[in-house]
């Protein structure tokens, strides 16, 4: 490998060979001086030269030792990185990731940077030559993962000269875990779980968020992760959560004390949506001419409308009037609520447009395990699927694993929501109850003003004809 191997990946043998090639002249000089006559000046110069050489060699090995792997994991990363660097050229040409140089006739392959490790993920900067596009690297991502022994490969970036190929050799999300909740709120995000590198993953608060996943994919972990993650601002009155649970209350009723408003039947659910629209529009009128962005306070809290099984409101409702009202209210909230501190966090199983007409108004989406590639594209978009977001390939044994498409244009991120137990819900709900609960009142039907129907007239009798005399 010689000097083509990145410094932090060299072994002791590499370092010694480089040392010999760079400092051979010093050894020859020492030997020549040692054969000269024993003149005091020459001896003094010889002694100083030896000491200087020893000092230089000592400094060299001190610096080198700091770069040497200190554990089996470091040695494994070094070996994998050397294998990637040494086989990149042949692998690229075998997979068709090369173009022909019209001047020399030889192949030009993508250039790579030295591997950078973050846990069990290796990141390579990739610069594609002219003639190759980002889609070519995407198309060969799976084969690159196989060639380098990785579990999966993800391509990030948009410019062909500054792409990043991430090779994942382990899965930090393989085993379930429990977050230590509640976590101090920063006013902008809510900690939900871990990302693929094992770092804390948080959802940005403010965007309308849609969570889609098949039955048993782990939607409850996201619902309760959001609620328990907001426990402190809920208790302080800075955030209000208006909960809608169309499973008859089976999900949200356990932590109902965290909710300012709660509805579990069809009529009350629609009322909550419509009254949220009224409160949102009133706040917009109050803020008009004063500010363009709401700031949460006790007098004007951020309001989250949390909906479990949204399709029961937007598609499966049998009453056509309630169905129309629910879709109209939801579309109004999702299109106007963000600036005035009203947001929607909704979960559903079926992501089709027929199920959720306002799907395009949700700017932050989370895809749990889905049934097929088409559903993944419905939730995250074709671009996210091409970038490696494959919700349809998530194992049923890894509930809570998902791909998140943020609303700020970043590529999709593979994450896993923390496991939430019933005991955690009961404990946090009892300690961080919302300061007020507002009941949902179904209005009485208006009194009828119609006159009571008149009694039917008695049938008119026809007089009998007198018998002929």
Coordinates of C-alpha atoms in Angstrom, one line a residue:
X1 CA 0.0 0.0 0.0
X2 CA 2.9 2.4 0.7
X3 CA 1.9 6.0 1.2
X4 CA -1.5 5.6 -0.5
X5 CA -2.9 4.4 2.8
X6 CA -4.3 7.2 5.0
X7 CA -2.1 7.9 8.0
X8 CA -4.5 6.7 10.7
X9 CA -4.9 3.4 8.9
X10 CA -1.2 2.4 8.6
X11 CA 0.3 -0.5 10.6
X12 CA 3.6 -0.5 12.4
X13 CA 5.2 -2.3 9.4
X14 CA 4.0 0.5 7.1
X15 CA 5.5 3.2 9.4
X16 CA 8.9 1.4 9.7
X17 CA 9.1 1.0 5.9
X18 CA 8.3 4.7 5.4
X19 CA 10.8 5.6 8.1
X20 CA 13.6 3.6 6.3
X21 CA 12.7 5.2 2.9
X22 CA 12.8 8.7 4.3
X23 CA 15.8 8.5 6.6
X24 CA 18.2 6.0 4.9
X25 CA 20.6 8.8 4.2
X26 CA 20.9 9.6 7.9
X27 CA 21.9 6.0 8.6
X28 CA 24.5 6.1 5.8
X29 CA 25.9 9.4 7.2
X30 CA 26.3 7.9 10.6
X31 CA 28.2 4.9 9.2
X32 CA 30.5 7.1 7.1
X33 CA 31.3 9.3 10.1
X34 CA 32.0 6.2 12.3
X35 CA 34.8 5.1 9.8
X36 CA 36.6 8.5 9.9
X37 CA 39.7 9.0 12.1
X38 CA 39.0 9.8 15.8
X39 CA 39.4 13.6 15.5
X40 CA 37.7 15.4 18.4
X41 CA 35.7 17.7 16.1
X42 CA 34.5 14.7 14.1
X43 CA 33.6 12.8 17.2
X44 CA 31.6 15.7 18.6
X45 CA 29.7 16.1 15.3
X46 CA 29.1 12.3 15.3
X47 CA 27.7 12.4 18.8
X48 CA 25.4 15.4 18.1
X49 CA 24.2 13.7 14.9
X50 CA 23.4 10.5 16.7
X51 CA 21.5 12.3 19.4
X52 CA 19.6 14.3 16.8
X53 CA 18.7 11.2 14.9
X54 CA 17.6 9.4 18.0
X55 CA 15.4 12.4 18.9
X56 CA 13.8 12.5 15.5
X57 CA 13.1 8.8 15.5
X58 CA 11.6 9.1 19.0
X59 CA 9.4 11.9 17.9
X60 CA 8.3 10.0 14.8
X61 CA 7.3 6.9 16.8
X62 CA 5.6 9.0 19.5
X63 CA 3.4 10.6 16.9
X64 CA 2.8 7.3 15.1
X65 CA 1.9 5.5 18.3
X66 CA -1.0 8.0 18.9
X67 CA -2.3 7.0 15.5
X68 CA -2.1 3.2 16.1
X69 CA -5.3 1.3 16.8
X70 CA -5.7 0.7 20.6
X71 CA -8.4 -1.9 20.5
X72 CA -9.7 -4.8 18.4
X73 CA -12.5 -2.5 17.1
X74 CA -9.9 0.0 15.9
X75 CA -7.8 -2.7 14.2
X76 CA -11.0 -4.0 12.5
X77 CA -11.8 -0.5 11.2
X78 CA -8.3 0.0 10.0
X79 CA -8.4 -3.4 8.1
X80 CA -11.8 -2.7 6.6
X81 CA -10.7 0.8 5.5
X82 CA -7.5 -0.6 3.9
X83 CA -9.6 -3.2 2.1
X84 CA -12.0 -0.5 0.8
X85 CA -9.1 1.8 -0.4
X86 CA -7.1 -1.0 -2.0
X87 CA -10.1 -2.6 -3.9
X88 CA -12.1 0.6 -4.8
X89 CA -10.6 0.8 -8.3
X90 CA -11.4 -2.7 -9.3
X91 CA -14.8 -2.7 -7.6
X92 CA -15.8 0.6 -9.4
X93 CA -14.8 -0.8 -12.8
X94 CA -16.5 -4.1 -12.2
X95 CA -19.8 -2.3 -11.3
X96 CA -19.6 0.0 -14.3
X97 CA -18.7 3.1 -12.2
X98 CA -16.1 4.3 -14.7
X99 CA -15.9 6.4 -17.9
X100 CA -13.3 6.3 -20.7
X101 CA -10.7 9.0 -21.0
X102 CA -10.9 10.2 -24.6
X103 CA -7.3 11.4 -24.5
X104 CA -5.5 8.3 -23.0
X105 CA -8.2 5.8 -23.7
X106 CA -7.9 4.5 -20.1
X107 CA -10.7 4.3 -17.5
X108 CA -11.5 7.1 -15.1
X109 CA -13.1 6.0 -11.8
X110 CA -14.7 8.0 -9.0
X111 CA -12.3 9.5 -6.5
X112 CA -12.8 8.8 -2.8
X113 CA -11.6 10.5 0.4
X114 CA -10.0 8.6 3.3
X115 CA -12.6 6.6 5.3
X116 CA -14.1 8.4 8.3
X117 CA -15.7 6.2 11.0
X118 CA -18.7 7.0 13.3
X119 CA -19.4 3.9 15.3
X120 CA -19.9 1.1 12.9
X121 CA -20.6 3.4 9.9
X122 CA -17.9 4.2 7.4
X123 CA -18.3 7.4 5.4
X124 CA -16.5 7.9 2.1
X125 CA -16.5 11.2 0.2
X126 CA -17.1 10.3 -3.5
X127 CA -16.3 12.6 -6.5
X128 CA -17.9 11.3 -9.7
X129 CA -16.2 12.0 -13.1
X130 CA -18.1 13.7 -15.9
X131 CA -20.3 11.1 -17.5
X132 CA -21.5 9.5 -14.3
X133 CA -24.4 10.9 -12.3
X134 CA -25.7 10.5 -8.8
X135 CA -28.3 8.0 -10.0
X136 CA -25.5 5.7 -11.1
X137 CA -24.0 5.5 -7.6
X138 CA -27.5 5.0 -6.2
X139 CA -28.2 2.1 -8.5
X140 CA -25.0 0.3 -7.4
X141 CA -25.4 1.0 -3.7
X142 CA -26.5 -2.5 -2.8
X143 CA -23.7 -4.1 -4.8
X144 CA -21.1 -1.8 -3.2
X145 CA -22.4 -2.8 0.3
X146 CA -21.9 -6.5 -0.7
X147 CA -18.5 -5.9 -2.2
X148 CA -17.2 -4.3 1.0
X149 CA -19.0 -6.6 3.4
X150 CA -21.5 -3.9 4.7
X151 CA -25.1 -4.5 5.8
X152 CA -26.3 -1.5 3.7
X153 CA -25.0 1.4 1.7
X154 CA -26.6 4.9 1.6
X155 CA -25.7 7.7 -0.8
X156 CA -26.0 11.3 0.5
X157 CA -25.5 14.6 -1.2
X158 CA -26.7 16.1 -4.5
X159 CA -23.6 17.5 -6.3
X160 CA -21.6 14.8 -8.2
X161 CA -18.4 16.2 -6.9
X162 CA -19.4 16.0 -3.2
X163 CA -21.3 12.8 -2.6
X164 CA -21.0 10.7 0.6
X165 CA -21.2 6.9 0.5
X166 CA -22.1 5.6 4.0
X167 CA -21.4 1.9 4.6
X168 CA -23.1 0.5 7.6
X169 CA -21.4 -2.5 9.2
X170 CA -23.5 -2.8 12.3
X171 CA -27.0 -1.9 13.3
X172 CA -27.3 0.3 16.4
X173 CA -31.1 0.0 16.1
X174 CA -31.3 -3.8 16.2
X175 CA -32.2 -4.1 19.9
X176 CA -35.1 -2.2 21.6
X177 CA -34.1 0.4 24.2
X178 CA -35.8 2.7 26.7
X179 CA -35.2 6.4 26.8
X180 CA -34.7 8.2 30.1
X181 CA -37.8 10.4 29.9
X182 CA -38.7 13.2 30.4
X183 CA -35.7 15.0 28.9
X184 CA -35.3 18.8 29.4
X185 CA -37.1 20.6 26.6
X186 CA -35.1 22.9 24.4
X187 CA -38.2 24.6 23.0
X188 CA -37.5 23.4 19.4
X189 CA -37.2 19.6 19.3
X190 CA -38.6 16.5 21.1
X191 CA -36.2 13.5 21.8
X192 CA -37.7 10.4 20.4
X193 CA -35.1 7.7 20.0
X194 CA -31.8 6.9 18.3
X195 CA -30.5 7.3 14.8
X196 CA -28.4 4.8 12.8
X197 CA -25.2 5.9 14.3
X198 CA -26.5 5.5 17.9
X199 CA -26.9 9.2 18.5
X200 CA -30.0 10.8 20.0
X201 CA -32.7 11.4 17.4
X202 CA -35.2 14.3 17.9
X203 CA -38.2 15.4 16.0
X204 CA -38.3 19.1 15.2
X205 CA -41.4 20.7 16.8
X206 CA -43.5 23.1 14.7
X207 CA -43.9 21.1 11.5
X208 CA -47.1 19.1 10.8
X209 CA -46.0 15.5 11.1
X210 CA -47.5 12.4 9.5
X211 CA -46.6 9.0 10.9
X212 CA -47.5 6.1 8.6
X213 CA -47.0 2.4 9.4
X214 CA -48.6 -1.0 9.1
X215 CA -50.3 -2.6 12.1
X216 CA -47.7 -3.6 14.7
X217 CA -45.0 -1.4 13.3
X218 CA -44.6 0.8 16.4
X219 CA -46.8 3.8 16.0
X220 CA -47.5 3.8 19.7
X221 CA -43.8 4.4 20.5
X222 CA -43.9 7.6 18.4
X223 CA -47.2 8.8 19.9
X224 CA -46.1 8.3 23.5
X225 CA -42.6 9.4 22.7
X226 CA -44.0 12.7 21.6
X227 CA -46.4 13.0 24.6
X228 CA -43.8 12.1 27.3
X229 CA -41.1 14.1 25.6
X230 CA -43.3 17.2 26.0
X231 CA -44.3 16.4 29.6
X232 CA -42.4 19.3 31.1
X233 CA -43.7 22.1 28.8
X234 CA -47.2 20.5 29.1
X235 CA -47.0 20.7 32.9
X236 CA -45.7 24.2 32.7
X237 CA -48.6 25.3 30.5
X238 CA -46.4 26.2 27.5
X239 CA -47.8 23.3 25.4
X240 CA -51.3 22.0 25.1
X241 CA -52.1 18.7 23.5
X242 CA -55.6 18.1 22.2
X243 CA -55.8 14.3 21.8
X244 CA -58.1 12.4 19.4
X245 CA -58.2 8.6 19.7
X246 CA -60.5 6.9 17.3
X247 CA -59.7 3.5 18.8
X248 CA -62.3 4.2 21.5
X249 CA -59.6 5.6 23.9
X250 CA -57.6 2.4 24.0
X251 CA -54.4 4.2 23.3
X252 CA -54.5 7.7 24.8
X253 CA -56.8 7.2 27.8
X254 CA -53.9 5.8 29.8
X255 CA -52.2 9.2 29.9
X256 CA -55.3 11.4 29.6
X257 CA -54.1 13.7 32.4
X258 CA -51.4 15.0 29.9
X259 CA -54.1 16.1 27.5
X260 CA -55.9 19.4 27.7
X261 CA -58.7 18.1 25.5
X262 CA -59.6 14.5 24.7
X263 CA -62.1 12.9 22.3
X264 CA -62.6 9.2 21.4
X265 CA -65.9 9.2 19.4
X266 CA -66.7 10.5 16.0
X267 CA -68.8 13.6 16.9
X268 CA -66.4 14.9 19.7
X269 CA -63.4 14.3 17.5
X270 CA -64.8 16.5 14.7
X271 CA -65.7 19.1 17.4
X272 CA -62.1 19.2 18.6
X273 CA -60.9 19.8 15.1
X274 CA -63.4 22.5 14.4
X275 CA -62.8 24.3 17.7
X276 CA -59.0 24.1 17.1
X277 CA -59.6 25.9 13.8
X278 CA -61.7 28.6 15.6
X279 CA -58.9 29.0 18.2
X280 CA -56.3 29.2 15.5
X281 CA -58.1 31.8 13.5
X282 CA -58.7 33.9 16.6
X283 CA -55.0 33.8 17.5
X284 CA -54.2 34.8 13.9
X285 CA -56.4 37.9 14.3
X286 CA -54.8 38.7 17.7
X287 CA -51.3 38.5 16.2
X288 CA -52.0 40.3 13.0
X289 CA -49.9 43.4 12.7
X290 CA -47.8 42.4 15.7
X291 CA -45.6 39.5 14.7
X292 CA -45.4 36.9 12.0
X293 CA -44.3 34.0 14.2
X294 CA -45.9 32.8 17.4
X295 CA -43.8 32.4 20.5
X296 CA -45.1 30.0 23.2
X297 CA -46.2 31.4 26.5
X298 CA -48.5 30.5 29.3
X299 CA -51.1 32.9 28.0
X300 CA -50.6 31.7 24.4
X301 CA -49.4 28.1 24.4
X302 CA -48.4 26.0 21.5
X303 CA -51.2 23.7 20.6
X304 CA -50.6 20.2 19.2
X305 CA -53.5 18.2 17.8
X306 CA -52.5 14.6 18.3
X307 CA -54.5 12.1 16.3
X308 CA -54.3 8.3 16.5
X309 CA -55.7 6.5 13.5
X310 CA -56.5 9.6 11.3
X311 CA -58.2 7.5 8.6
X312 CA -61.1 6.9 10.9
X313 CA -61.9 10.6 10.6
X314 CA -60.9 11.3 7.0
X315 CA -62.0 8.1 5.1
X316 CA -63.8 5.5 7.2
X317 CA -66.5 7.8 8.8
X318 CA -69.9 6.7 7.6
X319 CA -71.6 10.0 8.3
X320 CA -70.9 12.0 5.2
X321 CA -71.4 15.4 6.9
X322 CA -68.9 14.5 9.7
X323 CA -66.5 13.2 7.1
X324 CA -66.7 16.5 5.1
X325 CA -66.3 18.6 8.3
X326 CA -63.3 16.6 9.5
X327 CA -61.4 16.9 6.2
X328 CA -62.2 20.6 5.9
X329 CA -61.0 21.3 9.5
X330 CA -57.8 19.2 9.1
X331 CA -56.9 20.9 5.8
X332 CA -57.4 24.3 7.4
X333 CA -55.2 23.5 10.4
X334 CA -52.4 22.0 8.3
X335 CA -52.4 24.9 5.9
X336 CA -52.6 27.8 8.3
X337 CA -51.6 26.6 11.8
X338 CA -47.8 26.6 11.8
X339 CA -47.1 30.3 12.1
X340 CA -49.6 30.8 14.9
X341 CA -48.4 27.8 17.0
X342 CA -50.9 25.1 16.0
X343 CA -49.6 21.8 14.7
X344 CA -50.9 18.4 13.8
X345 CA -49.2 15.1 14.7
X346 CA -51.2 12.3 13.1
X347 CA -50.8 8.6 12.7
X348 CA -52.4 6.2 10.2
X349 CA -52.0 2.8 8.6
X350 CA -53.1 3.5 5.0
X351 CA -51.2 6.3 3.3
X352 CA -53.2 6.5 0.1
X353 CA -54.5 9.9 -1.1
X354 CA -58.0 8.6 -1.0
X355 CA -57.5 7.9 2.7
X356 CA -56.0 11.3 3.5
X357 CA -56.8 14.1 1.0
X358 CA -54.6 16.6 2.8
X359 CA -51.5 14.3 2.8
X360 CA -49.4 16.9 0.9
X361 CA -49.8 19.5 3.7
X362 CA -47.8 17.4 6.2
X363 CA -44.2 18.6 5.7
X364 CA -42.5 16.2 8.1
X365 CA -43.1 12.5 7.5
X366 CA -42.2 9.3 9.3
X367 CA -42.4 6.0 7.6
X368 CA -42.5 2.9 9.8
X369 CA -42.8 -0.6 8.3
X370 CA -45.0 -0.4 5.2
X371 CA -46.4 -3.1 2.9
X372 CA -44.7 -2.3 -0.4
X373 CA -42.5 0.2 -2.2
X374 CA -45.4 2.1 -3.5
X375 CA -46.6 2.9 0.0
X376 CA -43.1 4.0 0.9
X377 CA -43.1 6.4 -2.0
X378 CA -46.5 7.7 -1.0
X379 CA -45.2 8.6 2.4
X380 CA -41.6 9.7 1.7
X381 CA -41.5 10.3 -2.0
X382 CA -39.6 8.6 -4.8
X383 CA -36.5 10.5 -4.1
X384 CA -36.3 9.3 -0.6
X385 CA -36.7 5.7 -1.8
X386 CA -33.9 6.1 -4.3
X387 CA -31.8 7.5 -1.4
X388 CA -32.2 4.3 0.6
X389 CA -35.4 4.8 2.6
X390 CA -37.0 1.4 2.3
X391 CA -39.8 1.2 4.8
X392 CA -41.1 -1.9 3.0
X393 CA -38.0 -3.8 4.0
X394 CA -38.1 -3.1 7.7
X395 CA -38.4 -6.3 9.7
X396 CA -41.6 -7.0 11.7
X397 CA -39.3 -7.8 14.6
X398 CA -38.0 -4.3 14.9
X399 CA -41.0 -2.3 16.0
X400 CA -40.3 1.5 16.1
X401 CA -37.7 1.4 13.3
X402 CA -38.5 4.1 10.7
X403 CA -37.2 6.4 8.1
X404 CA -37.8 10.1 8.7
X405 CA -38.0 12.8 6.0
X406 CA -37.4 16.2 7.7
X407 CA -39.0 19.3 6.3
X408 CA -35.7 21.1 5.9
X409 CA -34.5 19.2 2.8
X410 CA -32.1 16.8 4.5
X411 CA -31.9 13.3 3.2
X412 CA -34.0 10.6 4.9
X413 CA -32.7 9.3 8.2
X414 CA -33.0 5.8 9.6
X415 CA -34.1 5.9 13.3
X416 CA -35.8 3.9 16.0
X417 CA -38.2 5.2 18.6
X418 CA -37.6 4.4 22.2
X419 CA -39.7 1.7 23.9
X420 CA -42.5 3.2 26.1
X421 CA -44.0 1.0 28.8
X422 CA -47.3 1.4 30.5
X423 CA -45.6 2.0 33.9
X424 CA -43.7 5.0 32.3
X425 CA -46.9 6.4 31.0
X426 CA -48.7 6.2 34.3
X427 CA -45.7 7.6 36.2
X428 CA -45.1 10.6 34.0
X429 CA -48.8 11.3 33.5
X430 CA -49.3 11.5 37.3
X431 CA -46.3 13.8 37.8
X432 CA -46.7 16.1 34.8
X433 CA -50.4 16.5 34.4
X434 CA -51.7 19.4 32.2
X435 CA -52.7 22.4 34.3
X436 CA -56.2 22.3 32.9
X437 CA -58.6 19.9 31.1
X438 CA -61.3 21.3 28.9
X439 CA -64.2 19.0 28.2
X440 CA -65.6 18.5 24.7
X441 CA -69.3 19.4 24.8
X442 CA -71.6 18.1 22.1
X443 CA -74.2 20.9 21.4
X444 CA -77.8 20.0 22.0
X445 CA -79.8 19.7 18.8
X446 CA -81.8 22.8 18.1
X447 CA -85.4 22.9 19.3
X448 CA -87.8 22.2 16.5
X449 CA -90.0 25.3 15.5
X450 CA -92.3 23.3 13.1
X451 CA -96.0 23.1 14.0
X452 CA -97.1 19.6 15.1
X453 CA -98.7 17.7 12.4
X454 CA -102.5 17.9 12.3
X455 CA -104.5 14.9 13.0
X456 CA -105.7 13.2 9.8
X457 CA -109.3 14.0 8.9
X458 CA -111.9 11.4 9.2
X459 CA -112.8 9.9 5.9
X460 CA -115.9 11.5 4.4
X461 CA -118.9 9.2 4.3
X462 CA -120.8 8.9 1.1
X463 CA -124.6 8.9 1.8
X464 CA -126.3 5.9 0.7
X465 CA -128.8 6.2 -2.0
X466 CA -132.3 5.7 -0.8
X467 CA -133.8 2.5 -1.9
X468 CA -136.1 2.8 -4.8
X469 CA -139.6 2.6 -3.7

